[in-house]
Coordinates of C-alpha atoms in Angstrom, one line a residue:
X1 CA -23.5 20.9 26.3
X2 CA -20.9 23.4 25.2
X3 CA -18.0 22.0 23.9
X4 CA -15.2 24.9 25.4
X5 CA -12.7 22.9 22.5
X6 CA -14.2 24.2 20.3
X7 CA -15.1 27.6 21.4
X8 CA -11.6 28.4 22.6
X9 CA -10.2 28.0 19.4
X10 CA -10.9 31.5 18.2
X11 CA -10.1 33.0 21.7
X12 CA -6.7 31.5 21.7
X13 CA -6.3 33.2 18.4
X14 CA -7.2 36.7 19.2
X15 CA -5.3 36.2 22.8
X16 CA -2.1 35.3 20.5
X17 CA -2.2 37.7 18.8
X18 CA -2.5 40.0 20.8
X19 CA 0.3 39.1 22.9
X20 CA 2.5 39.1 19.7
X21 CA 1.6 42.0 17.8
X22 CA -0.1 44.5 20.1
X23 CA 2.0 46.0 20.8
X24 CA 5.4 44.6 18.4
X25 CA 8.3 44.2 20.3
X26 CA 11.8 42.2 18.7
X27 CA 12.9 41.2 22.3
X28 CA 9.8 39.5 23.2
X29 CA 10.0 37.1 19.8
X30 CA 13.8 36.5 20.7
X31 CA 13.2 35.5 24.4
X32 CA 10.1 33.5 23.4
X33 CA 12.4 31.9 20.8
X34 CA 14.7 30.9 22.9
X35 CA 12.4 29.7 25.3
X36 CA 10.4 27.7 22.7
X37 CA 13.5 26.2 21.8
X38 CA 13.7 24.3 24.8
X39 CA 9.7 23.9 25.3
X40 CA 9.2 22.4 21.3
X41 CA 12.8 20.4 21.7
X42 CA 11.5 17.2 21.7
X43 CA 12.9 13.8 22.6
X44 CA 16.3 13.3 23.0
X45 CA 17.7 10.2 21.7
X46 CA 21.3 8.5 21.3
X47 CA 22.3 5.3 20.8
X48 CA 25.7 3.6 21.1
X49 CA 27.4 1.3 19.1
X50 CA 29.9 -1.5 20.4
X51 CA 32.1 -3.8 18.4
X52 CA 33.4 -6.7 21.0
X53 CA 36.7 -7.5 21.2
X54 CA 36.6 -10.4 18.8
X55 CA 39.0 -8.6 16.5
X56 CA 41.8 -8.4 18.9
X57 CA 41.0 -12.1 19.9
X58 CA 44.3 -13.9 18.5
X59 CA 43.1 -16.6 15.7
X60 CA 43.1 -19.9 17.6
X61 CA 45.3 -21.1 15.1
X62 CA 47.8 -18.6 15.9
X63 CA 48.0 -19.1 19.8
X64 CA 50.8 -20.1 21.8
X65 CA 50.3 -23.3 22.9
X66 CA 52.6 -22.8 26.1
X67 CA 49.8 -20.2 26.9
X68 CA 47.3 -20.6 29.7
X69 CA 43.7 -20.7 29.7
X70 CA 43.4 -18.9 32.5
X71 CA 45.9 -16.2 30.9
X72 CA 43.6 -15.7 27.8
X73 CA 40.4 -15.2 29.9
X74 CA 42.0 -12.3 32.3
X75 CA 43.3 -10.7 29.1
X76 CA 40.0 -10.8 27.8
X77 CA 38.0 -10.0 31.0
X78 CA 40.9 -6.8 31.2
X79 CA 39.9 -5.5 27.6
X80 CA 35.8 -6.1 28.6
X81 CA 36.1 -4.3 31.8
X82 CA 38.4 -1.2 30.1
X83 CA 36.0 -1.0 27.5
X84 CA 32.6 -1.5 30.0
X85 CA 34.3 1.6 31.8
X86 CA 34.4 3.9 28.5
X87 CA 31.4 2.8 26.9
X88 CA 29.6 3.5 31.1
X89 CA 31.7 6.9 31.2
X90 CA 30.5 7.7 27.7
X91 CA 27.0 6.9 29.1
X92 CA 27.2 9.3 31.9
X93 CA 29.0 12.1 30.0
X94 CA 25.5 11.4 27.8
X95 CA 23.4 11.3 30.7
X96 CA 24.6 14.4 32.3
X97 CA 24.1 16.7 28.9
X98 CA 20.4 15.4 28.1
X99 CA 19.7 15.8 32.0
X100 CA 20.4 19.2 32.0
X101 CA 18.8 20.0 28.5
X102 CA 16.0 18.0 30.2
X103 CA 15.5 20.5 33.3
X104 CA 16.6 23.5 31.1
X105 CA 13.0 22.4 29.3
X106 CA 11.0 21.7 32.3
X107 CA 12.0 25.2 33.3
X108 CA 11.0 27.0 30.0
X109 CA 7.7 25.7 30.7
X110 CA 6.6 27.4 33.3
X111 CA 8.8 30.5 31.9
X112 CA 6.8 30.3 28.6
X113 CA 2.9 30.0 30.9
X114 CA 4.1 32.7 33.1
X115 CA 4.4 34.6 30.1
X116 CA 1.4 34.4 28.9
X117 CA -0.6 34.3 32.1
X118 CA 1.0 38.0 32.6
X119 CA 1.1 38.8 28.9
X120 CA 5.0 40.2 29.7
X121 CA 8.6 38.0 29.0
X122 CA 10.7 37.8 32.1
X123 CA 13.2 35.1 31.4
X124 CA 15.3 35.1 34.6
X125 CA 12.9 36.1 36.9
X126 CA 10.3 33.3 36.1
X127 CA 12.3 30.7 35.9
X128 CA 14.4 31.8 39.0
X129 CA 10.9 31.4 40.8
X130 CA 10.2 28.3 39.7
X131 CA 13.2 26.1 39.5
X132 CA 11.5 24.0 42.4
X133 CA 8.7 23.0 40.5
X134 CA 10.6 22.4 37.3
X135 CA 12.7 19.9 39.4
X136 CA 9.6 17.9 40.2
X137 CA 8.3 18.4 36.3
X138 CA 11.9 16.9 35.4
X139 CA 11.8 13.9 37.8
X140 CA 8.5 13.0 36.8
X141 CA 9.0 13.1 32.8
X142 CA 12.5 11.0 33.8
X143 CA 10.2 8.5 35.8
X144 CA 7.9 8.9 32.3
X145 CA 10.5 8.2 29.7
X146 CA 11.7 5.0 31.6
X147 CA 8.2 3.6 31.7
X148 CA 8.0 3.9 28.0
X149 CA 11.7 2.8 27.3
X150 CA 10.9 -0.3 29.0
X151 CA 7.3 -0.7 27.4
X152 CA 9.2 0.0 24.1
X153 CA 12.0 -2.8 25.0
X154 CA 9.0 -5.4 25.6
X155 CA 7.1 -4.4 22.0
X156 CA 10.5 -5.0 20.3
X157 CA 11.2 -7.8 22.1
X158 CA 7.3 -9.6 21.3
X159 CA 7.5 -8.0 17.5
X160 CA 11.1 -10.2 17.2
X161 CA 8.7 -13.5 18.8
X162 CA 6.5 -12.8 16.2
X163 CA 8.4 -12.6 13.5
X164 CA 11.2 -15.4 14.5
X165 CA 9.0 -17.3 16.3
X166 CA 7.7 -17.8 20.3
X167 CA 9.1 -19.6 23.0
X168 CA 7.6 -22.7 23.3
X169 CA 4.2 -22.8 24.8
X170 CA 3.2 -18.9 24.4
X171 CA 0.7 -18.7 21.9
X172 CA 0.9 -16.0 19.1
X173 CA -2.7 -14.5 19.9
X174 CA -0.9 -14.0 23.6
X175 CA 1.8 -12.0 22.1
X176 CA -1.1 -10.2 20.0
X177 CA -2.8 -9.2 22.7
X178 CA 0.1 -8.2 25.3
X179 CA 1.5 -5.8 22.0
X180 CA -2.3 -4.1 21.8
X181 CA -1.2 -3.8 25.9
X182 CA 2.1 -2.3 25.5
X183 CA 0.6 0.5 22.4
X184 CA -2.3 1.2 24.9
X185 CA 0.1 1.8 27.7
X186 CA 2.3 4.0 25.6
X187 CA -0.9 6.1 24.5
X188 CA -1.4 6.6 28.3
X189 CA 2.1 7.6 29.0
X190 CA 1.7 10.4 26.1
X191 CA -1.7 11.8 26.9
X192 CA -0.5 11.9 30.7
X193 CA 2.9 13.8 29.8
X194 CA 0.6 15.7 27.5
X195 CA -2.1 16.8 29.9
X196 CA 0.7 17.3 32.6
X197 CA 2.6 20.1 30.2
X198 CA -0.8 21.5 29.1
X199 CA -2.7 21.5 32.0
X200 CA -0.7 20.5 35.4
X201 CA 2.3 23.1 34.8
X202 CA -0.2 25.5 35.2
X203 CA -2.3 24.3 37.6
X204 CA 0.6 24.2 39.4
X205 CA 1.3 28.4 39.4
X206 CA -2.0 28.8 40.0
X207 CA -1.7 26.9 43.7
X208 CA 1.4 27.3 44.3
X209 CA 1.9 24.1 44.4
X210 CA 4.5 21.1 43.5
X211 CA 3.8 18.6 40.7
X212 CA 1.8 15.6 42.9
X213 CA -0.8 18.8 44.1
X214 CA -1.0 19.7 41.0
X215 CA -2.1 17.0 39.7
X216 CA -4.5 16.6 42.7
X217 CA -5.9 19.9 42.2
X218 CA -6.1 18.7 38.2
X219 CA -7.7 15.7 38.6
X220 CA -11.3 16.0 39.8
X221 CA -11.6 18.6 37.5
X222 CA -10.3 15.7 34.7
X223 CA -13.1 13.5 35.7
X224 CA -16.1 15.9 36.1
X225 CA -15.3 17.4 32.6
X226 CA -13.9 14.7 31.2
X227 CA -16.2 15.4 27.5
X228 CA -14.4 18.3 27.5
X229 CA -11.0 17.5 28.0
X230 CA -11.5 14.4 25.2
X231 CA -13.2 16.9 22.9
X232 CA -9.8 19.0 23.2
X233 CA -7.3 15.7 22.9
X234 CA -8.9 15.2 19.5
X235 CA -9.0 19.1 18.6
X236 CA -5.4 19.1 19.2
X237 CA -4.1 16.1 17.4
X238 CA -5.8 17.4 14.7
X239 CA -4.7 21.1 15.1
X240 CA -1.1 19.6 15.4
X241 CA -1.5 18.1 11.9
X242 CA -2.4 22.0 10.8
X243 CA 0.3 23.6 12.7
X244 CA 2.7 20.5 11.3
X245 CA 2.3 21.7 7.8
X246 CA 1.9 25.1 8.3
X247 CA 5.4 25.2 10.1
X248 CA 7.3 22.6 7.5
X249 CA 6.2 24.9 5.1
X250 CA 7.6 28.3 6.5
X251 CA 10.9 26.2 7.6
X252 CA 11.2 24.8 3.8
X253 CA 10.7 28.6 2.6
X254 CA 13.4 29.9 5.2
X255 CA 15.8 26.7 4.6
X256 CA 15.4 27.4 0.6
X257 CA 16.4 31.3 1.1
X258 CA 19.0 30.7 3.0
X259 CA 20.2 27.8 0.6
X260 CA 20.5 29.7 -1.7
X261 CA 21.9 33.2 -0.6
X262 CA 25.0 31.4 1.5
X263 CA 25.3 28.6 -1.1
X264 CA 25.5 31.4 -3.4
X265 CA 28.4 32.9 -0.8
X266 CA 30.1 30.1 -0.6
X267 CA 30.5 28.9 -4.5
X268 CA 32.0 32.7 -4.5
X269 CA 34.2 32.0 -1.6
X270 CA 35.6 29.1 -3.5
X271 CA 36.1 30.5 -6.9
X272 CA 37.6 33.3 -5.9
X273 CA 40.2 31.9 -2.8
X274 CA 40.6 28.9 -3.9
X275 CA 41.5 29.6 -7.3
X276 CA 44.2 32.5 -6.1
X277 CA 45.5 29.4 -4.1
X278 CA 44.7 30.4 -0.3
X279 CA 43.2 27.4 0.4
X280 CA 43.5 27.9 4.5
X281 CA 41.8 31.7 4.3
X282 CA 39.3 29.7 2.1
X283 CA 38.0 26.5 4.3
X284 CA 37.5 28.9 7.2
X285 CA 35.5 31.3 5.7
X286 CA 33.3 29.0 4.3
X287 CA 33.4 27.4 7.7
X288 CA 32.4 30.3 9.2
X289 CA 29.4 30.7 6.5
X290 CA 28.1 27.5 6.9
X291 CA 28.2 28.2 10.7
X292 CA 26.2 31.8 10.6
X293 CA 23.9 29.7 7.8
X294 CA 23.2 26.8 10.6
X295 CA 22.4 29.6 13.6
X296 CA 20.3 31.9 11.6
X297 CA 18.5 28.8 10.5
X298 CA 18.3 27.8 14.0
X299 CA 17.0 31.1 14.8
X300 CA 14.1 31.2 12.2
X301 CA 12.7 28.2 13.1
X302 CA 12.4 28.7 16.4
X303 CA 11.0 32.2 15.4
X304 CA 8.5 30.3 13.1
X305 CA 7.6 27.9 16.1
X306 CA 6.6 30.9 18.6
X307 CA 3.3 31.7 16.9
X308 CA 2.8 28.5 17.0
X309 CA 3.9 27.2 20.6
X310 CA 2.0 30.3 21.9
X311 CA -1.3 29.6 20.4
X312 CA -1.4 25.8 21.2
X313 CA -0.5 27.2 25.0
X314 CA -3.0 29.7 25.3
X315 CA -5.8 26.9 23.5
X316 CA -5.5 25.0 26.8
X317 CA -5.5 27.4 29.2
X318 CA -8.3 28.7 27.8
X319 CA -9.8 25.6 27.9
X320 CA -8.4 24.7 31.6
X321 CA -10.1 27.8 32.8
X322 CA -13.5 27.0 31.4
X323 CA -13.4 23.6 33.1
X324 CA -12.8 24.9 36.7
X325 CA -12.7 29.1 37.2
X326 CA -10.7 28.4 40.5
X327 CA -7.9 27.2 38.5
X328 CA -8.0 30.2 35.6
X329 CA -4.3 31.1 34.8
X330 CA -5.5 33.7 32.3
X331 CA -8.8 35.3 33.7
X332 CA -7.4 39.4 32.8
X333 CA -6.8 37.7 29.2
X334 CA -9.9 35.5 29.1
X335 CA -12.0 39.1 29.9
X336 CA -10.3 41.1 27.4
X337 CA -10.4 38.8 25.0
X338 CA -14.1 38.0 25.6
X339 CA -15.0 41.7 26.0
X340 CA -13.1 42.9 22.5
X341 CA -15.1 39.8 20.5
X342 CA -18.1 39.9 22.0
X343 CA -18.8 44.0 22.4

């Protein structure tokens, strides 16, 4: 049996490079930056600290004695409620901002597939065209991350039972086992946001259809070719650990250059303004460097991360195509490629 994992690893190559280099263009790396951006953003976390309102509690020994009860719990019910109103707008300000990055994302995908389906960068117009199916894409990776919030909620909650102790009559080799659950479950969740980037998104241009066809056009071809598809899970956790090091080493090359030339800028900003005693002109300049360090930083990382992005991309749709030739996103690519190796 052919393994298409490991074939395609050298057609995604010569397809990326391709699509970068022949012929060069500046724009295309920019767009695809900025679109990788969003694609390679990762997670977004936040967490919120709360201190109660114990330190505005008067010490009992200091209370009024003519006071009410009653008195003391409306003020205290008053403070909880104003702060359960900040700390729930705070949430929702919160809510609102990772939302959007969220569906900014989902969109970028099928920008960044469309790109390299047609082997030309159309930002507007691709994502334009498929701001349906990124809607569906966002509400399913929502429905996703609350699954594994809640899976993640229950492994803290049974590592704390082991550690501190179980309620009464739950055995530890129950808590064990329902944590072996919970890890299983959350290597489900991944591998099914995973495949659903990889190879539902473009499944999904392909048929034209939303997110539940796609994975319904996706999913016999899953099971019939299901070797395959394993063989490429373990090709890619391992390529990831490649790419990882690959890319922390450019980063740590870029991040070192640019250390150095606007730390050397700025040590010159200080000697030389602060010493003359302009202070104000100063801070704001080296403001203003630090700023231009932090967004041409910005810049070459995602820069560093489109070689990379593109090639992982191209990898599965190589291998998608393979699987199933009725839902090839790339079969103009997949020829030329084929036909410059193997001629």
């Amino acid at each position: 049996m052919t393994l298409y994992a490991i074939e395609d690893l050298d057609d995604a190559f010569v397809a990326t490079r391709e699509f970068l280099i022949s012929p060069f263009s500046l724009r295309r790396w920019l767009v695809l930056a900025f679109v990788v951006f969003f694609v390679g953003g990762g997670g977004v976390g936040a967490g919120n600290g709360f201190s109660g309102v114990n330190a505005a509690t008067p010490p009992a020994t200091d209370t009024d004695p003519g006071v009410e009860v009653g008195e003391v719990v409306a003020v205290l019910t008053e403070l909880l409620l104003a702060n359960l109103a900040l700390v729930l707008g705070v949430l929702g300000v919160l809510a609102f901002f990772v939302l959007g990055f969220m569906f900014v994302a989902a969109t970028m995908e099928f920008v960044l597939v469309e790109s390299l389906r047609k082997e030309e960068v159309r930002l507007f117009e691709y994502a334009r065209t498929n701001l349906g199916k990124a809607l569906s894409l966002l509400a399913f990776r929502v429905v996703l991350a609350l699954l594994a919030l809640g899976i993640v909620g229950g492994l803290f909650v049974l590592g704390l039972w082991l550690v501190t102790g179980a309620p009464e009559g739950i055995p530890p080799s129950l808590l064990v086992l329902l944590s072996l659950v919970g890890g299983l479950l959350l290597l489900c969740l991944s591998l099914t946001d995973s495949f659903t980037t990889e190879f539902v998104v473009p499944t999904m241009l392909v048929t034209d259809r939303g997110l539940v066809g796609g994975w319904r056009a996706f999913w016999p071809v899953l099971l019939d070719s299901w070797k395959q598809y394993l063989a490429y899970a373990v090709a890619v956790f391992v390529l990831g650990i490649v790419v990882s090091i690959l890319v922390g080493i450019a980063v740590a090359i870029v991040l070192t250059g640019l250390g150095l030339t606007f730390g050397i800028a700025g040590i010159a900003v200080f000697v030389l303004l602060f010493a003359a005693g302009a202070e104000l002109i100063g801070g704001v300049l080296l403001v203003l460097i630090g700023l231009v360090a932090l967004a041409l930083f910005l810049v070459s990382v995602a820069l560093i991360l489109v070689p990379a992005e593109s090639y992982l991309r191209y990898y599965s749709l190589f291998v998608l195509g393979d699987t199933d030739a009725d839902l090839d996103p790339i079969p103009e690519v997949r020829g030329s490629v084929r036909e410059r190796q193997y001629t």
